[in-house]
Each structure stands twice: as C-alpha cells, then as structure tokens.
PDB file of C-alpha atoms in Angstrom:
ATOM      1  CA  MET Q   1      90.005 113.634 105.908  1.00 43.00           C
ATOM      2  CA  ASN Q   2      86.570 111.936 104.168  1.00 47.00           C
ATOM      3  CA  ALA Q   3      86.372 108.403 103.152  1.00 55.00           C
ATOM      4  CA  ARG Q   4      88.307 108.822  99.943  1.00 75.00           C
ATOM      5  CA  THR Q   5      91.588 109.948 101.931  1.00 70.00           C
ATOM      6  CA  ILE Q   6      93.732 108.237 104.516  1.00 69.00           C
ATOM      7  CA  LEU Q   7      96.449 109.017 106.845  1.00 67.00           C
ATOM      8  CA  SER Q   8      99.353 106.939 105.692  1.00 68.00           C
ATOM      9  CA  ALA Q   9     102.329 105.363 107.701  1.00 66.00           C
ATOM     10  CA  ASP Q  10     104.306 108.637 107.257  1.00 73.00           C
ATOM     11  CA  GLY Q  11     101.917 111.088 108.343  1.00 75.00           C
ATOM     12  CA  ARG Q  12     100.567 112.467 105.020  1.00 75.00           C
ATOM     13  CA  VAL Q  13      97.199 112.535 103.747  1.00 74.00           C
ATOM     14  CA  ARG Q  14      96.791 110.225 100.559  1.00 72.00           C
ATOM     15  CA  ARG Q  15      93.926 109.098  98.414  1.00 72.00           C
ATOM     16  CA  ALA Q  16      92.171 106.166  99.726  1.00 74.00           C
ATOM     17  CA  PHE Q  17      91.437 103.088  97.186  1.00 76.00           C
ATOM     18  CA  THR Q  18      88.675 100.914  97.396  1.00 75.00           C
ATOM     19  CA  VAL Q  19      88.585  97.169  96.088  1.00 73.00           C
ATOM     20  CA  SER Q  20      86.381  98.421  93.350  1.00 73.00           C
ATOM     21  CA  ASP Q  21      89.100 100.990  92.266  1.00 76.00           C
ATOM     22  CA  LEU Q  22      91.304  98.246  92.027  1.00 72.00           C
ATOM     23  CA  PHE Q  23      89.206  95.924  89.842  1.00 69.00           C
ATOM     24  CA  ARG Q  24      88.567  99.107  87.701  1.00 77.00           C
ATOM     25  CA  MET Q  25      92.415  99.727  87.257  1.00 73.00           C
ATOM     26  CA  VAL Q  26      92.735  95.910  86.338  1.00 66.00           C
ATOM     27  CA  GLU Q  27      89.704  96.381  83.614  1.00 76.00           C
ATOM     28  CA  ALA Q  28      91.675  99.495  82.258  1.00 78.00           C
ATOM     29  CA  GLY Q  29      94.880  97.812  82.006  1.00 76.00           C
ATOM     30  CA  ILE Q  30      96.495 100.167  84.493  1.00 75.00           C
ATOM     31  CA  VAL Q  31      97.356  97.056  86.816  1.00 72.00           C
ATOM     32  CA  GLY Q  32      98.065  93.889  85.237  1.00 71.00           C
ATOM     33  CA  GLU Q  33      95.530  90.854  85.615  1.00 73.00           C
ATOM     34  CA  ASP Q  34      98.335  88.725  87.093  1.00 72.00           C
ATOM     35  CA  GLU Q  35      99.963  91.496  89.572  1.00 66.00           C
ATOM     36  CA  ARG Q  36      99.179  90.740  93.263  1.00 72.00           C
ATOM     37  CA  ILE Q  37      98.202  93.587  95.068  1.00 70.00           C
ATOM     38  CA  GLU Q  38      96.157  93.772  98.141  1.00 67.00           C
ATOM     39  CA  VAL Q  39      94.232  96.731  99.513  1.00 66.00           C
ATOM     40  CA  VAL Q  40      94.614  97.532 103.129  1.00 73.00           C
ATOM     41  CA  ALA Q  41      92.815 100.554 104.607  1.00 70.00           C
ATOM     42  CA  GLY Q  42      92.808 102.016 101.344  1.00 72.00           C
ATOM     43  CA  GLU Q  43      96.190 101.585 100.343  1.00 72.00           C
ATOM     44  CA  LEU Q  44      97.547  99.468  97.601  1.00 70.00           C
ATOM     45  CA  PHE Q  45     100.223  97.031  98.561  1.00 70.00           C
ATOM     46  CA  PRO Q  46     101.964  94.904  95.830  1.00 68.00           C
ATOM     47  CA  MET Q  47     102.887  91.493  97.126  1.00 67.00           C
ATOM     48  CA  ALA Q  48     106.344  89.978  97.089  1.00 65.00           C
ATOM     49  CA  ALA Q  49     107.587  87.693  94.241  1.00 59.00           C
ATOM     50  CA  LYS Q  50     107.137  84.112  95.212  1.00 65.00           C
ATOM     51  CA  GLY Q  51     110.454  82.041  95.997  1.00 69.00           C
ATOM     52  CA  ILE Q  52     110.744  78.144  95.268  1.00 82.00           C
ATOM     53  CA  ARG Q  53     110.578  77.478  98.812  1.00 82.00           C
ATOM     54  CA  HIS Q  54     107.106  79.217  98.927  1.00 82.00           C
ATOM     55  CA  GLU Q  55     105.955  77.410  95.844  1.00 88.00           C
ATOM     56  CA  VAL Q  56     107.086  73.873  96.721  1.00 89.00           C
ATOM     57  CA  LEU Q  57     105.588  74.109 100.152  1.00 92.00           C
ATOM     58  CA  LYS Q  58     102.355  75.491  99.144  1.00 90.00           C
ATOM     59  CA  GLN Q  59     102.289  72.761  96.313  1.00 93.00           C
ATOM     60  CA  HIS Q  60     102.369  69.883  99.159  1.00 94.00           C
ATOM     61  CA  LEU Q  61     100.158  71.693 101.196  1.00 95.00           C
ATOM     62  CA  ASN Q  62      97.457  72.102  98.611  1.00 94.00           C
ATOM     63  CA  LEU Q  63      97.657  68.481  98.008  1.00 95.00           C
ATOM     64  CA  HIS Q  64      97.414  67.624 101.671  1.00 96.00           C
ATOM     65  CA  LEU Q  65      94.480  70.104 102.363  1.00 96.00           C
ATOM     66  CA  ALA Q  66      92.638  68.228  99.553  1.00 96.00           C
ATOM     67  CA  LEU Q  67      93.224  64.809 100.734  1.00 95.00           C
ATOM     68  CA  ALA Q  68      93.298  65.488 104.637  1.00 96.00           C
ATOM     69  CA  LEU Q  69      90.146  68.085 105.143  1.00 96.00           C
ATOM     70  CA  PRO Q  70      87.078  66.214 106.358  1.00 96.00           C
ATOM     71  CA  ALA Q  71      83.632  66.188 104.623  1.00 95.00           C
ATOM     72  CA  GLY Q  72      82.046  69.295 105.089  1.00 96.00           C
ATOM     73  CA  PHE Q  73      85.131  71.712 104.627  1.00 97.00           C
ATOM     74  CA  THR Q  74      86.691  73.163 101.587  1.00 97.00           C
ATOM     75  CA  PHE Q  75      89.418  75.731 100.713  1.00 97.00           C
ATOM     76  CA  ILE Q  76      90.432  77.980  98.077  1.00 95.00           C
ATOM     77  CA  PRO Q  77      94.170  78.579  97.441  1.00 94.00           C
ATOM     78  CA  GLU Q  78      95.120  82.025  96.917  1.00 91.00           C
ATOM     79  CA  PRO Q  79      91.463  83.700  96.937  1.00 87.00           C
ATOM     80  CA  GLY Q  80      91.121  87.167  96.060  1.00 86.00           C
ATOM     81  CA  TRP Q  81      89.208  87.850  99.371  1.00 90.00           C
ATOM     82  CA  THR Q  82      87.234  91.024  99.689  1.00 86.00           C
ATOM     83  CA  LEU Q  83      86.508  91.571 103.224  1.00 87.00           C
ATOM     84  CA  SER Q  84      85.226  95.278 103.116  1.00 83.00           C
ATOM     85  CA  GLU Q  85      85.475  98.182 100.450  1.00 84.00           C
ATOM     86  CA  LEU Q  86      89.031  99.043 101.694  1.00 77.00           C
ATOM     87  CA  LEU Q  87      90.286  95.523 102.468  1.00 82.00           C
ATOM     88  CA  TYR Q  88      91.238  92.963  99.922  1.00 80.00           C
ATOM     89  CA  LEU Q  89      93.640  90.047 100.826  1.00 87.00           C
ATOM     90  CA  GLU Q  90      95.105  87.213  99.028  1.00 89.00           C
ATOM     91  CA  PRO Q  91      96.013  84.333 101.588  1.00 93.00           C
ATOM     92  CA  ASP Q  92      97.640  81.519 100.364  1.00 92.00           C
ATOM     93  CA  TYR Q  93      94.657  79.343 101.681  1.00 96.00           C
ATOM     94  CA  LEU Q  94      91.001  80.143 102.889  1.00 97.00           C
ATOM     95  CA  VAL Q  95      89.234  76.992 104.556  1.00 97.00           C
ATOM     96  CA  PHE Q  96      85.396  77.440 105.566  1.00 97.00           C
ATOM     97  CA  PRO Q  97      82.425  75.388 105.485  1.00 97.00           C
ATOM     98  CA  ALA Q  98      81.776  73.689 102.287  1.00 96.00           C
ATOM     99  CA  ARG Q  99      77.804  74.826 102.672  1.00 97.00           C
ATOM    100  CA  LEU Q 100      78.919  78.299 102.025  1.00 96.00           C
ATOM    101  CA  GLY Q 101      79.445  80.152  98.741  1.00 93.00           C
ATOM    102  CA  PHE Q 102      82.913  82.049  98.718  1.00 94.00           C
ATOM    103  CA  ALA Q 103      80.929  85.122  98.390  1.00 92.00           C
ATOM    104  CA  GLU Q 104      79.245  84.480 101.729  1.00 94.00           C
ATOM    105  CA  VAL Q 105      82.803  83.805 103.605  1.00 96.00           C
ATOM    106  CA  LYS Q 106      83.751  87.124 105.508  1.00 94.00           C
ATOM    107  CA  GLY Q 107      85.931  86.658 108.842  1.00 93.00           C
ATOM    108  CA  PRO Q 108      83.771  84.834 111.054  1.00 95.00           C
ATOM    109  CA  GLN Q 109      83.050  82.390 108.665  1.00 96.00           C
ATOM    110  CA  ALA Q 110      86.728  81.386 107.630  1.00 97.00           C
ATOM    111  CA  LEU Q 111      87.688  78.657 109.783  1.00 97.00           C
ATOM    112  CA  LEU Q 112      91.501  78.527 108.849  1.00 98.00           C
ATOM    113  CA  VAL Q 113      93.698  81.257 107.029  1.00 97.00           C
ATOM    114  CA  ILE Q 114      97.018  80.134 106.043  1.00 97.00           C
ATOM    115  CA  GLU Q 115      99.855  82.280 104.780  1.00 93.00           C
ATOM    116  CA  VAL Q 116     103.225  80.445 103.507  1.00 93.00           C
ATOM    117  CA  ALA Q 117     105.997  83.041 104.021  1.00 89.00           C
ATOM    118  CA  ASP Q 118     109.307  83.463 102.538  1.00 85.00           C
ATOM    119  CA  SER Q 119     110.306  86.967 101.741  1.00 77.00           C
ATOM    120  CA  SER Q 120     106.981  88.413 103.177  1.00 78.00           C
ATOM    121  CA  LEU Q 121     107.526  86.594 106.641  1.00 85.00           C
ATOM    122  CA  GLY Q 122     107.329  90.245 108.499  1.00 86.00           C
ATOM    123  CA  TYR Q 123     104.400  91.311 106.759  1.00 84.00           C
ATOM    124  CA  ASP Q 124     102.593  88.102 107.427  1.00 90.00           C
ATOM    125  CA  LEU Q 125     103.634  88.222 111.317  1.00 93.00           C
ATOM    126  CA  GLY Q 126     103.472  92.157 111.630  1.00 89.00           C
ATOM    127  CA  ARG Q 127     100.313  93.816 109.952  1.00 86.00           C
ATOM    128  CA  LYS Q 128      98.237  90.585 108.857  1.00 90.00           C
ATOM    129  CA  PRO Q 129      97.199  89.435 112.253  1.00 95.00           C
ATOM    130  CA  ALA Q 130      95.796  92.624 113.285  1.00 92.00           C
ATOM    131  CA  LEU Q 131      93.784  92.843 109.835  1.00 91.00           C
ATOM    132  CA  TYR Q 132      92.573  89.015 110.146  1.00 94.00           C
ATOM    133  CA  ALA Q 133      91.718  89.441 114.006  1.00 95.00           C
ATOM    134  CA  ALA Q 134      89.747  92.835 113.424  1.00 93.00           C
ATOM    135  CA  GLU Q 135      87.790  91.093 110.573  1.00 93.00           C
ATOM    136  CA  GLY Q 136      87.023  87.823 113.099  1.00 95.00           C
ATOM    137  CA  VAL Q 137      88.928  85.494 111.456  1.00 96.00           C
ATOM    138  CA  ARG Q 138      89.447  82.721 114.450  1.00 96.00           C
ATOM    139  CA  GLU Q 139      92.368  81.035 113.410  1.00 98.00           C
ATOM    140  CA  TYR Q 140      95.393  82.113 111.401  1.00 97.00           C
ATOM    141  CA  TRP Q 141      98.590  80.343 110.551  1.00 98.00           C
ATOM    142  CA  VAL Q 142     101.880  81.521 109.138  1.00 96.00           C
ATOM    143  CA  VAL Q 143     104.329  79.136 107.999  1.00 96.00           C
ATOM    144  CA  ASP Q 144     107.810  79.971 107.602  1.00 94.00           C
ATOM    145  CA  ALA Q 145     108.794  78.347 104.324  1.00 91.00           C
ATOM    146  CA  GLN Q 146     112.430  78.040 105.336  1.00 91.00           C
ATOM    147  CA  SER Q 147     112.314  76.592 108.854  1.00 94.00           C
ATOM    148  CA  ARG Q 148     108.845  75.255 108.483  1.00 95.00           C
ATOM    149  CA  GLU Q 149     107.849  76.698 111.856  1.00 96.00           C
ATOM    150  CA  THR Q 150     104.143  77.675 112.151  1.00 97.00           C
ATOM    151  CA  HIS Q 151     102.969  80.686 114.257  1.00 97.00           C
ATOM    152  CA  VAL Q 152      99.377  79.612 115.048  1.00 98.00           C
ATOM    153  CA  HIS Q 153      97.175  82.676 116.139  1.00 98.00           C
ATOM    154  CA  ARG Q 154      93.804  81.918 117.888  1.00 97.00           C
ATOM    155  CA  GLU Q 155      91.444  83.984 119.897  1.00 96.00           C
ATOM    156  CA  PRO Q 156      91.003  87.436 117.859  1.00 95.00           C
ATOM    157  CA  ALA Q 157      90.947  90.428 120.101  1.00 90.00           C
ATOM    158  CA  GLY Q 158      90.286  93.526 117.935  1.00 75.00           C
ATOM    159  CA  THR Q 159      93.816  94.399 117.219  1.00 85.00           C
ATOM    160  CA  GLY Q 160      95.570  91.142 117.206  1.00 93.00           C
ATOM    161  CA  TYR Q 161      95.216  87.693 118.640  1.00 96.00           C
ATOM    162  CA  ALA Q 162      95.190  86.603 122.514  1.00 96.00           C
ATOM    163  CA  SER Q 163      96.834  83.274 121.832  1.00 96.00           C
ATOM    164  CA  VAL Q 164      99.866  83.196 119.428  1.00 97.00           C
ATOM    165  CA  ARG Q 165     102.126  80.098 119.555  1.00 97.00           C
ATOM    166  CA  ILE Q 166     105.116  78.783 117.375  1.00 98.00           C
ATOM    167  CA  TYR Q 167     105.260  75.260 116.763  1.00 98.00           C
ATOM    168  CA  PRO Q 168     108.421  73.553 115.132  1.00 98.00           C
ATOM    169  CA  ALA Q 169     107.620  71.718 111.766  1.00 96.00           C
ATOM    170  CA  ALA Q 170     107.943  68.392 113.647  1.00 97.00           C
ATOM    171  CA  VAL Q 171     104.658  68.986 115.682  1.00 97.00           C
ATOM    172  CA  GLU Q 172     101.315  67.789 114.327  1.00 97.00           C
ATOM    173  CA  LEU Q 173      99.074  70.842 114.192  1.00 97.00           C
ATOM    174  CA  THR Q 174      95.261  70.753 114.547  1.00 97.00           C
ATOM    175  CA  ALA Q 175      93.021  73.107 113.411  1.00 96.00           C
ATOM    176  CA  ALA Q 176      90.800  74.103 116.283  1.00 96.00           C
ATOM    177  CA  LEU Q 177      87.432  74.400 114.468  1.00 96.00           C
ATOM    178  CA  ILE Q 178      88.265  71.558 111.930  1.00 97.00           C
ATOM    179  CA  PRO Q 179      87.731  68.188 113.552  1.00 95.00           C
ATOM    180  CA  GLY Q 180      90.164  65.747 112.399  1.00 94.00           C
ATOM    181  CA  PHE Q 181      92.543  67.726 110.526  1.00 96.00           C
ATOM    182  CA  LYS Q 182      95.921  67.504 111.268  1.00 96.00           C
ATOM    183  CA  VAL Q 183      99.231  68.499 109.372  1.00 97.00           C
ATOM    184  CA  ARG Q 184     102.914  68.145 110.071  1.00 97.00           C
ATOM    185  CA  MET Q 185     105.099  70.385 108.053  1.00 96.00           C
ATOM    186  CA  ALA Q 186     108.281  68.278 108.369  1.00 95.00           C
ATOM    187  CA  ASP Q 187     106.075  65.551 106.751  1.00 94.00           C
ATOM    188  CA  LEU Q 188     105.743  67.639 103.602  1.00 93.00           C
ATOM    189  CA  PRO Q 189     108.314  67.190 100.738  1.00 90.00           C
ATOM    190  CA  GLU Q 190     111.096  69.674 100.339  1.00 83.00           C
ATOM    191  CA  THR Q 191     111.370  69.326  96.473  1.00 71.00           C
TER     192      THR Q 191
END
C-alpha cells in the first residue's frame, strides 16, 4: 500500500481520501456544502441525521457555554476540524484558549471536545475516543441526548483514554482544564 490507499475494515485495499480531496469534491459539486462528512484514516464517513433531542440539547448547551465559560476561553460549535491530512472531524463543540486562532488548534490545544449523541452514540463512544486520544485531546465528553448521561474521557493514552467515567444527568460536571466551568445536563431544558 502507498499513502493514497488504505486497508479498510473489511480487509480490502481502498483509495485513501485526504481532507483536501474532500474540499475539492465540495468545490466540484460532488459533495454538497451542507453534507456532514468526516474523514477518518482516509475513509469518508457520512454523519447521521440529527434528531430533535440532539438539536434541543445542543441549543441549550450552546447557550450555557456562551454564558458560563470563563474569560480566556472560547468555543466553536460544529467546527470542521482538520487534525491531519487524513483526519477531519466535526465535533459538536470544541473549547480552546481564546488567545489561539482556530487554525492553531490541534489535539493538545483543545481543552474540551463535546459530542452530543443520539443516533451516533455507538460511533461517538466506539471509534471517536481512539481518534481523539491519538491526537492528544485531553478531555472528551459524549452526552447521550436521550438519557443525558455524560461519558467523560480523560488522560489520552494512544488508542483510547485511561480514565472513562459515566455521570448521570443530575451530576454537576466540571472540565479539568477550564477552571470554574460547570454544567449539569439535567438543568438544561428539554424543549
């Protein structure tokens, strides 16, 4: 295999797509500008449609982040985040130091990555932790849109996280690298 091919999960060699290839496909009209696609190890992954629970929770979490993040921190909802030539992800939230421009933010500069999961729970808890850990993302939360439980991943260790804890919606969560930031998922409105 060369840099332009990959061995896929089914054991077959396939063409590897780069993030630049994806952007060129959008420019050429092959992929729609509004399509949500991630590039993982050279494979293109269409993202699942978002349900109402996902969107409502995200709406209220967005407002909470805007009001509760302390000075010196900022966030971007649904960024198209290029982590390498073969890795492009669209987390629901990316929190980082405000002194950095978005283009400067790679895995270690991300202070918190949050995914709100409804139909994507398996992917967000299955493959994504290994991707984020390998890139050095120090804290990764997956919020189950149905139960509002939060899976908190800390201490990246190559193929995953050394610490993974699940917190019920009623527990007040704190981000390890963002002093003073707190959120209780049960306090966020459901409508």
